Amino acid sequence: MDALALTAATDMSPWALFLQADWVVKAVMIGLLLASVWSWAIIIERTRRLSALDKAVRAFETRFWKAESLDDLSGDKGKHPAGDLFAAGMDEWQASTKRTGLADREGVRARLAGVMQASIDRAISDLSDRLNILATIGSVAPFVGLFGTVWGIMRSFIAIGATQNTSLAVVAPGIAEALFATAIGLFAAIPAVIGYNRLLHRIDRLEDRLTAFSAAFHAMLSRELDGDR
């Protein structure tokens, strides 16, 4: 074996393993790398968005409790979930009291609770929209990598049968590229699972904050209905 052949046989760098793999294993590796990039893009985008929304909601709550007039807060609609919730509650309050006055107090309370809960549900649904992609990548990527592993090992055994040679130099490249496919599968899956769980936790915390704000706002409007303000 000349020096060039020896170098090719012993080169186990990631790039060399990719080049030595057949088209099936290459397709698996490329697909897993694209899935990893996709999951990281989702994680970064959702993390930034949740950080900004959490800051905006906290600031809105502070302004809400210090505001002398609720009309001063109407401009936050469309900027963050708390602003949308407040706008939905105020719109329903104005529509209900204008139509029925204070005659149907329980009906007004029920409608207020309904529209504010619907606003929360819409916000959480929007934020959770791409988390299913992370869950899918986290659960499927290891099995896709395992498929590449099985395929590579199968090729190694075929090489053994064709050459009648069981030396490590014959089987090592196929086994190495097979294990490399598994490693890429884990590389894609692990961040996706961690990102999914972390983002889900942050969304749940935001939902709890919005629910608490909704309850306080609803109680304030209920006192207004009873004339206790």
mmCIF file with all atom_site columns, C-alpha atoms in Angstrom:
data_model
loop_
_atom_site.group_PDB
_atom_site.id
_atom_site.type_symbol
_atom_site.label_atom_id
_atom_site.label_alt_id
_atom_site.label_comp_id
_atom_site.label_asym_id
_atom_site.label_entity_id
_atom_site.label_seq_id
_atom_site.pdbx_PDB_ins_code
_atom_site.Cartn_x
_atom_site.Cartn_y
_atom_site.Cartn_z
_atom_site.occupancy
_atom_site.B_iso_or_equiv
_atom_site.pdbx_formal_charge
_atom_site.auth_seq_id
_atom_site.auth_comp_id
_atom_site.auth_asym_id
_atom_site.auth_atom_id
_atom_site.pdbx_PDB_model_num
ATOM 1   C CA . MET A 1 1   ? 0.000   0.000   0.000  1.00 0.00 ? 1   MET A CA 1
ATOM 2   C CA . ASP A 1 2   ? 1.518   3.329   -1.004 1.00 0.00 ? 2   ASP A CA 1
ATOM 3   C CA . ALA A 1 3   ? 1.558   6.416   1.176  1.00 0.00 ? 3   ALA A CA 1
ATOM 4   C CA . LEU A 1 4   ? -1.501  7.978   -0.477 1.00 0.00 ? 4   LEU A CA 1
ATOM 5   C CA . ALA A 1 5   ? -3.610  4.872   -0.030 1.00 0.00 ? 5   ALA A CA 1
ATOM 6   C CA . LEU A 1 6   ? -2.456  4.514   3.562  1.00 0.00 ? 6   LEU A CA 1
ATOM 7   C CA . THR A 1 7   ? -3.451  8.101   4.265  1.00 0.00 ? 7   THR A CA 1
ATOM 8   C CA . ALA A 1 8   ? -6.907  7.575   2.728  1.00 0.00 ? 8   ALA A CA 1
ATOM 9   C CA . ALA A 1 9   ? -7.440  4.383   4.701  1.00 0.00 ? 9   ALA A CA 1
ATOM 10  C CA . THR A 1 10  ? -6.435  5.916   8.024  1.00 0.00 ? 10  THR A CA 1
ATOM 11  C CA . ASP A 1 11  ? -8.085  9.343   7.637  1.00 0.00 ? 11  ASP A CA 1
ATOM 12  C CA . MET A 1 12  ? -10.970 9.311   10.103 1.00 0.00 ? 12  MET A CA 1
ATOM 13  C CA . SER A 1 13  ? -11.738 13.023  10.179 1.00 0.00 ? 13  SER A CA 1
ATOM 14  C CA . PRO A 1 14  ? -15.439 13.979  9.982  1.00 0.00 ? 14  PRO A CA 1
ATOM 15  C CA . TRP A 1 15  ? -15.038 15.367  6.465  1.00 0.00 ? 15  TRP A CA 1
ATOM 16  C CA . ALA A 1 16  ? -13.216 12.251  5.282  1.00 0.00 ? 16  ALA A CA 1
ATOM 17  C CA . LEU A 1 17  ? -15.859 10.004  6.819  1.00 0.00 ? 17  LEU A CA 1
ATOM 18  C CA . PHE A 1 18  ? -18.530 11.956  4.997  1.00 0.00 ? 18  PHE A CA 1
ATOM 19  C CA . LEU A 1 19  ? -16.708 11.700  1.670  1.00 0.00 ? 19  LEU A CA 1
ATOM 20  C CA . GLN A 1 20  ? -16.109 7.961   2.107  1.00 0.00 ? 20  GLN A CA 1
ATOM 21  C CA . ALA A 1 21  ? -19.778 7.245   2.870  1.00 0.00 ? 21  ALA A CA 1
ATOM 22  C CA . ASP A 1 22  ? -22.107 6.038   0.133  1.00 0.00 ? 22  ASP A CA 1
ATOM 23  C CA . TRP A 1 23  ? -25.022 8.182   -1.054 1.00 0.00 ? 23  TRP A CA 1
ATOM 24  C CA . VAL A 1 24  ? -27.536 6.744   1.454  1.00 0.00 ? 24  VAL A CA 1
ATOM 25  C CA . VAL A 1 25  ? -25.394 7.558   4.490  1.00 0.00 ? 25  VAL A CA 1
ATOM 26  C CA . LYS A 1 26  ? -24.503 10.944  2.983  1.00 0.00 ? 26  LYS A CA 1
ATOM 27  C CA . ALA A 1 27  ? -28.196 11.725  2.570  1.00 0.00 ? 27  ALA A CA 1
ATOM 28  C CA . VAL A 1 28  ? -28.800 10.747  6.203  1.00 0.00 ? 28  VAL A CA 1
ATOM 29  C CA . MET A 1 29  ? -25.937 12.958  7.408  1.00 0.00 ? 29  MET A CA 1
ATOM 30  C CA . ILE A 1 30  ? -27.017 15.951  5.324  1.00 0.00 ? 30  ILE A CA 1
ATOM 31  C CA . GLY A 1 31  ? -30.639 15.579  6.451  1.00 0.00 ? 31  GLY A CA 1
ATOM 32  C CA . LEU A 1 32  ? -29.604 15.421  10.105 1.00 0.00 ? 32  LEU A CA 1
ATOM 33  C CA . LEU A 1 33  ? -27.342 18.461  9.784  1.00 0.00 ? 33  LEU A CA 1
ATOM 34  C CA . LEU A 1 34  ? -30.151 20.442  8.145  1.00 0.00 ? 34  LEU A CA 1
ATOM 35  C CA . ALA A 1 35  ? -32.508 19.354  10.947 1.00 0.00 ? 35  ALA A CA 1
ATOM 36  C CA . SER A 1 36  ? -29.945 20.527  13.497 1.00 0.00 ? 36  SER A CA 1
ATOM 37  C CA . VAL A 1 37  ? -29.669 23.946  11.815 1.00 0.00 ? 37  VAL A CA 1
ATOM 38  C CA . TRP A 1 38  ? -33.461 24.188  11.690 1.00 0.00 ? 38  TRP A CA 1
ATOM 39  C CA . SER A 1 39  ? -33.842 23.330  15.367 1.00 0.00 ? 39  SER A CA 1
ATOM 40  C CA . TRP A 1 40  ? -31.176 25.844  16.391 1.00 0.00 ? 40  TRP A CA 1
ATOM 41  C CA . ALA A 1 41  ? -32.884 28.536  14.317 1.00 0.00 ? 41  ALA A CA 1
ATOM 42  C CA . ILE A 1 42  ? -36.177 27.839  16.118 1.00 0.00 ? 42  ILE A CA 1
ATOM 43  C CA . ILE A 1 43  ? -34.521 27.767  19.534 1.00 0.00 ? 43  ILE A CA 1
ATOM 44  C CA . ILE A 1 44  ? -32.725 31.086  19.009 1.00 0.00 ? 44  ILE A CA 1
ATOM 45  C CA . GLU A 1 45  ? -35.758 32.829  17.479 1.00 0.00 ? 45  GLU A CA 1
ATOM 46  C CA . ARG A 1 46  ? -38.185 31.628  20.161 1.00 0.00 ? 46  ARG A CA 1
ATOM 47  C CA . THR A 1 47  ? -35.755 32.388  22.997 1.00 0.00 ? 47  THR A CA 1
ATOM 48  C CA . ARG A 1 48  ? -35.301 35.956  21.806 1.00 0.00 ? 48  ARG A CA 1
ATOM 49  C CA . ARG A 1 49  ? -39.013 36.418  21.256 1.00 0.00 ? 49  ARG A CA 1
ATOM 50  C CA . LEU A 1 50  ? -39.964 35.046  24.673 1.00 0.00 ? 50  LEU A CA 1
ATOM 51  C CA . SER A 1 51  ? -37.354 37.232  26.379 1.00 0.00 ? 51  SER A CA 1
ATOM 52  C CA . ALA A 1 52  ? -38.734 40.325  24.662 1.00 0.00 ? 52  ALA A CA 1
ATOM 53  C CA . LEU A 1 53  ? -42.356 39.394  25.416 1.00 0.00 ? 53  LEU A CA 1
ATOM 54  C CA . ASP A 1 54  ? -41.617 38.600  29.049 1.00 0.00 ? 54  ASP A CA 1
ATOM 55  C CA . LYS A 1 55  ? -39.956 41.988  29.473 1.00 0.00 ? 55  LYS A CA 1
ATOM 56  C CA . ALA A 1 56  ? -42.844 43.763  27.725 1.00 0.00 ? 56  ALA A CA 1
ATOM 57  C CA . VAL A 1 57  ? -45.484 41.983  29.814 1.00 0.00 ? 57  VAL A CA 1
ATOM 58  C CA . ARG A 1 58  ? -43.720 42.831  33.063 1.00 0.00 ? 58  ARG A CA 1
ATOM 59  C CA . ALA A 1 59  ? -43.433 46.481  32.051 1.00 0.00 ? 59  ALA A CA 1
ATOM 60  C CA . PHE A 1 60  ? -47.110 46.562  31.051 1.00 0.00 ? 60  PHE A CA 1
ATOM 61  C CA . GLU A 1 61  ? -48.216 45.121  34.381 1.00 0.00 ? 61  GLU A CA 1
ATOM 62  C CA . THR A 1 62  ? -46.223 47.778  36.214 1.00 0.00 ? 62  THR A CA 1
ATOM 63  C CA . ARG A 1 63  ? -47.813 50.506  34.114 1.00 0.00 ? 63  ARG A CA 1
ATOM 64  C CA . PHE A 1 64  ? -51.245 48.935  34.527 1.00 0.00 ? 64  PHE A CA 1
ATOM 65  C CA . TRP A 1 65  ? -51.214 49.096  38.315 1.00 0.00 ? 65  TRP A CA 1
ATOM 66  C CA . LYS A 1 66  ? -49.834 52.629  38.326 1.00 0.00 ? 66  LYS A CA 1
ATOM 67  C CA . ALA A 1 67  ? -52.095 54.030  35.581 1.00 0.00 ? 67  ALA A CA 1
ATOM 68  C CA . GLU A 1 68  ? -54.635 56.660  36.562 1.00 0.00 ? 68  GLU A CA 1
ATOM 69  C CA . SER A 1 69  ? -56.782 55.848  33.529 1.00 0.00 ? 69  SER A CA 1
ATOM 70  C CA . LEU A 1 70  ? -57.112 52.547  31.686 1.00 0.00 ? 70  LEU A CA 1
ATOM 71  C CA . ASP A 1 71  ? -57.454 54.457  28.429 1.00 0.00 ? 71  ASP A CA 1
ATOM 72  C CA . ASP A 1 72  ? -53.736 55.230  28.640 1.00 0.00 ? 72  ASP A CA 1
ATOM 73  C CA . LEU A 1 73  ? -52.938 51.540  28.089 1.00 0.00 ? 73  LEU A CA 1
ATOM 74  C CA . SER A 1 74  ? -54.962 50.954  24.945 1.00 0.00 ? 74  SER A CA 1
ATOM 75  C CA . GLY A 1 75  ? -51.952 51.607  22.694 1.00 0.00 ? 75  GLY A CA 1
ATOM 76  C CA . ASP A 1 76  ? -50.282 48.323  23.705 1.00 0.00 ? 76  ASP A CA 1
ATOM 77  C CA . LYS A 1 77  ? -52.661 46.204  21.618 1.00 0.00 ? 77  LYS A CA 1
ATOM 78  C CA . GLY A 1 78  ? -50.729 44.043  19.164 1.00 0.00 ? 78  GLY A CA 1
ATOM 79  C CA . LYS A 1 79  ? -47.385 44.602  20.895 1.00 0.00 ? 79  LYS A CA 1
ATOM 80  C CA . HIS A 1 80  ? -47.486 41.750  23.423 1.00 0.00 ? 80  HIS A CA 1
ATOM 81  C CA . PRO A 1 81  ? -49.973 39.203  24.853 1.00 0.00 ? 81  PRO A CA 1
ATOM 82  C CA . ALA A 1 82  ? -50.851 41.279  27.923 1.00 0.00 ? 82  ALA A CA 1
ATOM 83  C CA . GLY A 1 83  ? -51.756 44.259  25.731 1.00 0.00 ? 83  GLY A CA 1
ATOM 84  C CA . ASP A 1 84  ? -53.953 42.048  23.554 1.00 0.00 ? 84  ASP A CA 1
ATOM 85  C CA . LEU A 1 85  ? -55.615 40.562  26.636 1.00 0.00 ? 85  LEU A CA 1
ATOM 86  C CA . PHE A 1 86  ? -56.284 44.015  28.074 1.00 0.00 ? 86  PHE A CA 1
ATOM 87  C CA . ALA A 1 87  ? -57.689 45.274  24.756 1.00 0.00 ? 87  ALA A CA 1
ATOM 88  C CA . ALA A 1 88  ? -59.951 42.229  24.418 1.00 0.00 ? 88  ALA A CA 1
ATOM 89  C CA . GLY A 1 89  ? -61.282 42.746  27.938 1.00 0.00 ? 89  GLY A CA 1
ATOM 90  C CA . MET A 1 90  ? -61.873 46.458  27.453 1.00 0.00 ? 90  MET A CA 1
ATOM 91  C CA . ASP A 1 91  ? -63.575 45.944  24.088 1.00 0.00 ? 91  ASP A CA 1
ATOM 92  C CA . GLU A 1 92  ? -65.934 43.385  25.584 1.00 0.00 ? 92  GLU A CA 1
ATOM 93  C CA . TRP A 1 93  ? -66.544 45.562  28.646 1.00 0.00 ? 93  TRP A CA 1
ATOM 94  C CA . GLN A 1 94  ? -67.496 48.555  26.533 1.00 0.00 ? 94  GLN A CA 1
ATOM 95  C CA . ALA A 1 95  ? -69.661 46.510  24.167 1.00 0.00 ? 95  ALA A CA 1
ATOM 96  C CA . SER A 1 96  ? -71.488 44.654  26.942 1.00 0.00 ? 96  SER A CA 1
ATOM 97  C CA . THR A 1 97  ? -72.124 47.628  29.228 1.00 0.00 ? 97  THR A CA 1
ATOM 98  C CA . LYS A 1 98  ? -73.216 49.772  26.309 1.00 0.00 ? 98  LYS A CA 1
ATOM 99  C CA . ARG A 1 99  ? -75.690 47.133  25.156 1.00 0.00 ? 99  ARG A CA 1
ATOM 100 C CA . THR A 1 100 ? -77.116 45.886  28.457 1.00 0.00 ? 100 THR A CA 1
ATOM 101 C CA . GLY A 1 101 ? -75.824 48.372  31.020 1.00 0.00 ? 101 GLY A CA 1
ATOM 102 C CA . LEU A 1 102 ? -75.523 46.700  34.424 1.00 0.00 ? 102 LEU A CA 1
ATOM 103 C CA . ALA A 1 103 ? -78.686 44.628  34.084 1.00 0.00 ? 103 ALA A CA 1
ATOM 104 C CA . ASP A 1 104 ? -76.891 41.391  33.163 1.00 0.00 ? 104 ASP A CA 1
ATOM 105 C CA . ARG A 1 105 ? -73.896 41.429  35.460 1.00 0.00 ? 105 ARG A CA 1
ATOM 106 C CA . GLU A 1 106 ? -73.236 37.684  35.428 1.00 0.00 ? 106 GLU A CA 1
ATOM 107 C CA . GLY A 1 107 ? -73.480 37.607  31.662 1.00 0.00 ? 107 GLY A CA 1
ATOM 108 C CA . VAL A 1 108 ? -70.940 40.427  31.396 1.00 0.00 ? 108 VAL A CA 1
ATOM 109 C CA . ARG A 1 109 ? -68.590 38.608  33.785 1.00 0.00 ? 109 ARG A CA 1
ATOM 110 C CA . ALA A 1 110 ? -68.867 35.407  31.785 1.00 0.00 ? 110 ALA A CA 1
ATOM 111 C CA . ARG A 1 111 ? -68.195 37.153  28.497 1.00 0.00 ? 111 ARG A CA 1
ATOM 112 C CA . LEU A 1 112 ? -65.221 39.005  29.958 1.00 0.00 ? 112 LEU A CA 1
ATOM 113 C CA . ALA A 1 113 ? -63.721 35.765  31.234 1.00 0.00 ? 113 ALA A CA 1
ATOM 114 C CA . GLY A 1 114 ? -64.333 34.108  27.875 1.00 0.00 ? 114 GLY A CA 1
ATOM 115 C CA . VAL A 1 115 ? -62.699 36.756  25.686 1.00 0.00 ? 115 VAL A CA 1
ATOM 116 C CA . MET A 1 116 ? -59.682 37.114  27.978 1.00 0.00 ? 116 MET A CA 1
ATOM 117 C CA . GLN A 1 117 ? -59.127 33.357  28.080 1.00 0.00 ? 117 GLN A CA 1
ATOM 118 C CA . ALA A 1 118 ? -59.435 33.241  24.301 1.00 0.00 ? 118 ALA A CA 1
ATOM 119 C CA . SER A 1 119 ? -56.778 35.954  24.046 1.00 0.00 ? 119 SER A CA 1
ATOM 120 C CA . ILE A 1 120 ? -54.434 33.933  26.260 1.00 0.00 ? 120 ILE A CA 1
ATOM 121 C CA . ASP A 1 121 ? -55.080 30.780  24.230 1.00 0.00 ? 121 ASP A CA 1
ATOM 122 C CA . ARG A 1 122 ? -54.266 32.564  20.970 1.00 0.00 ? 122 ARG A CA 1
ATOM 123 C CA . ALA A 1 123 ? -51.007 33.951  22.361 1.00 0.00 ? 123 ALA A CA 1
ATOM 124 C CA . ILE A 1 124 ? -49.861 30.600  23.750 1.00 0.00 ? 124 ILE A CA 1
ATOM 125 C CA . SER A 1 125 ? -50.858 28.790  20.564 1.00 0.00 ? 125 SER A CA 1
ATOM 126 C CA . ASP A 1 126 ? -48.799 31.235  18.501 1.00 0.00 ? 126 ASP A CA 1
ATOM 127 C CA . LEU A 1 127 ? -45.737 30.872  20.718 1.00 0.00 ? 127 LEU A CA 1
ATOM 128 C CA . SER A 1 128 ? -46.028 27.065  20.742 1.00 0.00 ? 128 SER A CA 1
ATOM 129 C CA . ASP A 1 129 ? -46.429 26.854  16.983 1.00 0.00 ? 129 ASP A CA 1
ATOM 130 C CA . ARG A 1 130 ? -42.952 25.545  16.120 1.00 0.00 ? 130 ARG A CA 1
ATOM 131 C CA . LEU A 1 131 ? -42.257 23.531  19.252 1.00 0.00 ? 131 LEU A CA 1
ATOM 132 C CA . ASN A 1 132 ? -43.704 20.440  17.567 1.00 0.00 ? 132 ASN A CA 1
ATOM 133 C CA . ILE A 1 133 ? -40.810 20.652  15.090 1.00 0.00 ? 133 ILE A CA 1
ATOM 134 C CA . LEU A 1 134 ? -38.300 20.479  17.956 1.00 0.00 ? 134 LEU A CA 1
ATOM 135 C CA . ALA A 1 135 ? -40.185 17.557  19.482 1.00 0.00 ? 135 ALA A CA 1
ATOM 136 C CA . THR A 1 136 ? -40.177 15.738  16.139 1.00 0.00 ? 136 THR A CA 1
ATOM 137 C CA . ILE A 1 137 ? -36.460 16.311  15.544 1.00 0.00 ? 137 ILE A CA 1
ATOM 138 C CA . GLY A 1 138 ? -35.644 15.272  19.097 1.00 0.00 ? 138 GLY A CA 1
ATOM 139 C CA . SER A 1 139 ? -37.547 12.002  18.808 1.00 0.00 ? 139 SER A CA 1
ATOM 140 C CA . VAL A 1 140 ? -36.814 11.070  15.183 1.00 0.00 ? 140 VAL A CA 1
ATOM 141 C CA . ALA A 1 141 ? -33.187 12.157  14.666 1.00 0.00 ? 141 ALA A CA 1
ATOM 142 C CA . PRO A 1 142 ? -31.619 9.306   16.734 1.00 0.00 ? 142 PRO A CA 1
ATOM 143 C CA . PHE A 1 143 ? -33.531 6.726   14.724 1.00 0.00 ? 143 PHE A CA 1
ATOM 144 C CA . VAL A 1 144 ? -32.518 8.339   11.428 1.00 0.00 ? 144 VAL A CA 1
ATOM 145 C CA . GLY A 1 145 ? -28.911 8.248   12.606 1.00 0.00 ? 145 GLY A CA 1
ATOM 146 C CA . LEU A 1 146 ? -29.376 4.625   13.628 1.00 0.00 ? 146 LEU A CA 1
ATOM 147 C CA . PHE A 1 147 ? -30.594 3.854   10.117 1.00 0.00 ? 147 PHE A CA 1
ATOM 148 C CA . GLY A 1 148 ? -27.361 5.313   8.737  1.00 0.00 ? 148 GLY A CA 1
ATOM 149 C CA . THR A 1 149 ? -25.434 3.203   11.243 1.00 0.00 ? 149 THR A CA 1
ATOM 150 C CA . VAL A 1 150 ? -27.152 -0.016  10.223 1.00 0.00 ? 150 VAL A CA 1
ATOM 151 C CA . TRP A 1 151 ? -26.633 0.786   6.555  1.00 0.00 ? 151 TRP A CA 1
ATOM 152 C CA . GLY A 1 152 ? -22.910 1.489   7.052  1.00 0.00 ? 152 GLY A CA 1
ATOM 153 C CA . ILE A 1 153 ? -22.338 -1.683  9.056  1.00 0.00 ? 153 ILE A CA 1
ATOM 154 C CA . MET A 1 154 ? -24.192 -3.675  6.420  1.00 0.00 ? 154 MET A CA 1
ATOM 155 C CA . ARG A 1 155 ? -21.833 -2.288  3.784  1.00 0.00 ? 155 ARG A CA 1
ATOM 156 C CA . SER A 1 156 ? -18.875 -3.321  5.945  1.00 0.00 ? 156 SER A CA 1
ATOM 157 C CA . PHE A 1 157 ? -20.076 -6.898  6.073  1.00 0.00 ? 157 PHE A CA 1
ATOM 158 C CA . ILE A 1 158 ? -20.640 -6.854  2.310  1.00 0.00 ? 158 ILE A CA 1
ATOM 159 C CA . ALA A 1 159 ? -17.042 -5.644  1.878  1.00 0.00 ? 159 ALA A CA 1
ATOM 160 C CA . ILE A 1 160 ? -15.814 -8.488  4.063  1.00 0.00 ? 160 ILE A CA 1
ATOM 161 C CA . GLY A 1 161 ? -17.719 -11.004 1.970  1.00 0.00 ? 161 GLY A CA 1
ATOM 162 C CA . ALA A 1 162 ? -16.506 -9.536  -1.313 1.00 0.00 ? 162 ALA A CA 1
ATOM 163 C CA . THR A 1 163 ? -12.815 -9.350  -0.395 1.00 0.00 ? 163 THR A CA 1
ATOM 164 C CA . GLN A 1 164 ? -12.682 -12.359 1.937  1.00 0.00 ? 164 GLN A CA 1
ATOM 165 C CA . ASN A 1 165 ? -10.642 -10.115 4.189  1.00 0.00 ? 165 ASN A CA 1
ATOM 166 C CA . THR A 1 166 ? -11.558 -9.501  7.826  1.00 0.00 ? 166 THR A CA 1
ATOM 167 C CA . SER A 1 167 ? -8.728  -7.090  8.564  1.00 0.00 ? 167 SER A CA 1
ATOM 168 C CA . LEU A 1 168 ? -9.485  -3.867  10.366 1.00 0.00 ? 168 LEU A CA 1
ATOM 169 C CA . ALA A 1 169 ? -8.419  -1.831  7.346  1.00 0.00 ? 169 ALA A CA 1
ATOM 170 C CA . VAL A 1 170 ? -11.349 -3.256  5.386  1.00 0.00 ? 170 VAL A CA 1
ATOM 171 C CA . VAL A 1 171 ? -14.120 -2.904  7.956  1.00 0.00 ? 171 VAL A CA 1
ATOM 172 C CA . ALA A 1 172 ? -12.971 0.190   9.874  1.00 0.00 ? 172 ALA A CA 1
ATOM 173 C CA . PRO A 1 173 ? -14.045 2.869   7.346  1.00 0.00 ? 173 PRO A CA 1
ATOM 174 C CA . GLY A 1 174 ? -17.582 1.501   7.018  1.00 0.00 ? 174 GLY A CA 1
ATOM 175 C CA . ILE A 1 175 ? -18.010 1.104   10.769 1.00 0.00 ? 175 ILE A CA 1
ATOM 176 C CA . ALA A 1 176 ? -16.554 4.561   11.414 1.00 0.00 ? 176 ALA A CA 1
ATOM 177 C CA . GLU A 1 177 ? -18.892 6.275   8.967  1.00 0.00 ? 177 GLU A CA 1
ATOM 178 C CA . ALA A 1 178 ? -21.790 4.290   10.434 1.00 0.00 ? 178 ALA A CA 1
ATOM 179 C CA . LEU A 1 179 ? -21.012 5.457   13.962 1.00 0.00 ? 179 LEU A CA 1
ATOM 180 C CA . PHE A 1 180 ? -20.505 8.974   12.649 1.00 0.00 ? 180 PHE A CA 1
ATOM 181 C CA . ALA A 1 181 ? -24.106 8.939   11.369 1.00 0.00 ? 181 ALA A CA 1
ATOM 182 C CA . THR A 1 182 ? -25.277 7.996   14.869 1.00 0.00 ? 182 THR A CA 1
ATOM 183 C CA . ALA A 1 183 ? -23.212 10.820  16.362 1.00 0.00 ? 183 ALA A CA 1
ATOM 184 C CA . ILE A 1 184 ? -24.797 13.344  13.992 1.00 0.00 ? 184 ILE A CA 1
ATOM 185 C CA . GLY A 1 185 ? -28.241 12.008  14.932 1.00 0.00 ? 185 GLY A CA 1
ATOM 186 C CA . LEU A 1 186 ? -27.500 12.652  18.595 1.00 0.00 ? 186 LEU A CA 1
ATOM 187 C CA . PHE A 1 187 ? -25.984 16.033  17.721 1.00 0.00 ? 187 PHE A CA 1
ATOM 188 C CA . ALA A 1 188 ? -29.311 17.008  16.157 1.00 0.00 ? 188 ALA A CA 1
ATOM 189 C CA . ALA A 1 189 ? -31.565 15.398  18.766 1.00 0.00 ? 189 ALA A CA 1
ATOM 190 C CA . ILE A 1 190 ? -30.043 16.502  22.073 1.00 0.00 ? 190 ILE A CA 1
ATOM 191 C CA . PRO A 1 191 ? -30.257 20.300  21.551 1.00 0.00 ? 191 PRO A CA 1
ATOM 192 C CA . ALA A 1 192 ? -33.760 19.896  20.105 1.00 0.00 ? 192 ALA A CA 1
ATOM 193 C CA . VAL A 1 193 ? -34.987 18.032  23.197 1.00 0.00 ? 193 VAL A CA 1
ATOM 194 C CA . ILE A 1 194 ? -33.326 20.459  25.612 1.00 0.00 ? 194 ILE A CA 1
ATOM 195 C CA . GLY A 1 195 ? -34.606 23.437  23.641 1.00 0.00 ? 195 GLY A CA 1
ATOM 196 C CA . TYR A 1 196 ? -38.124 22.020  23.509 1.00 0.00 ? 196 TYR A CA 1
ATOM 197 C CA . ASN A 1 197 ? -38.299 21.453  27.260 1.00 0.00 ? 197 ASN A CA 1
ATOM 198 C CA . ARG A 1 198 ? -36.773 24.830  28.080 1.00 0.00 ? 198 ARG A CA 1
ATOM 199 C CA . LEU A 1 199 ? -39.024 26.776  25.716 1.00 0.00 ? 199 LEU A CA 1
ATOM 200 C CA . LEU A 1 200 ? -42.097 24.892  26.895 1.00 0.00 ? 200 LEU A CA 1
ATOM 201 C CA . HIS A 1 201 ? -41.235 25.797  30.483 1.00 0.00 ? 201 HIS A CA 1
ATOM 202 C CA . ARG A 1 202 ? -40.876 29.485  29.586 1.00 0.00 ? 202 ARG A CA 1
ATOM 203 C CA . ILE A 1 203 ? -44.168 29.471  27.671 1.00 0.00 ? 203 ILE A CA 1
ATOM 204 C CA . ASP A 1 204 ? -45.903 27.856  30.654 1.00 0.00 ? 204 ASP A CA 1
ATOM 205 C CA . ARG A 1 205 ? -44.520 30.576  32.918 1.00 0.00 ? 205 ARG A CA 1
ATOM 206 C CA . LEU A 1 206 ? -45.773 33.271  30.556 1.00 0.00 ? 206 LEU A CA 1
ATOM 207 C CA . GLU A 1 207 ? -49.182 31.601  30.446 1.00 0.00 ? 207 GLU A CA 1
ATOM 208 C CA . ASP A 1 208 ? -49.320 31.565  34.262 1.00 0.00 ? 208 ASP A CA 1
ATOM 209 C CA . ARG A 1 209 ? -48.437 35.270  34.346 1.00 0.00 ? 209 ARG A CA 1
ATOM 210 C CA . LEU A 1 210 ? -51.109 36.122  31.784 1.00 0.00 ? 210 LEU A CA 1
ATOM 211 C CA . THR A 1 211 ? -53.682 34.020  33.651 1.00 0.00 ? 211 THR A CA 1
ATOM 212 C CA . ALA A 1 212 ? -52.872 35.815  36.912 1.00 0.00 ? 212 ALA A CA 1
ATOM 213 C CA . PHE A 1 213 ? -53.140 39.197  35.199 1.00 0.00 ? 213 PHE A CA 1
ATOM 214 C CA . SER A 1 214 ? -56.422 38.166  33.592 1.00 0.00 ? 214 SER A CA 1
ATOM 215 C CA . ALA A 1 215 ? -57.844 37.160  36.975 1.00 0.00 ? 215 ALA A CA 1
ATOM 216 C CA . ALA A 1 216 ? -56.821 40.478  38.544 1.00 0.00 ? 216 ALA A CA 1
ATOM 217 C CA . PHE A 1 217 ? -58.212 42.494  35.633 1.00 0.00 ? 217 PHE A CA 1
ATOM 218 C CA . HIS A 1 218 ? -61.444 40.494  35.698 1.00 0.00 ? 218 HIS A CA 1
ATOM 219 C CA . ALA A 1 219 ? -61.783 41.119  39.440 1.00 0.00 ? 219 ALA A CA 1
ATOM 220 C CA . MET A 1 220 ? -61.296 44.857  38.888 1.00 0.00 ? 220 MET A CA 1
ATOM 221 C CA . LEU A 1 221 ? -64.039 44.968  36.252 1.00 0.00 ? 221 LEU A CA 1
ATOM 222 C CA . SER A 1 222 ? -66.299 42.843  38.445 1.00 0.00 ? 222 SER A CA 1
ATOM 223 C CA . ARG A 1 223 ? -65.954 45.362  41.255 1.00 0.00 ? 223 ARG A CA 1
ATOM 224 C CA . GLU A 1 224 ? -66.837 48.068  38.755 1.00 0.00 ? 224 GLU A CA 1
ATOM 225 C CA . LEU A 1 225 ? -70.004 46.131  37.918 1.00 0.00 ? 225 LEU A CA 1
ATOM 226 C CA . ASP A 1 226 ? -70.909 45.932  41.580 1.00 0.00 ? 226 ASP A CA 1
ATOM 227 C CA . GLY A 1 227 ? -70.219 49.619  42.047 1.00 0.00 ? 227 GLY A CA 1
ATOM 228 C CA . ASP A 1 228 ? -67.527 48.936  44.661 1.00 0.00 ? 228 ASP A CA 1
ATOM 229 C CA . ARG A 1 229 ? -64.721 50.766  43.006 1.00 0.00 ? 229 ARG A CA 1
#
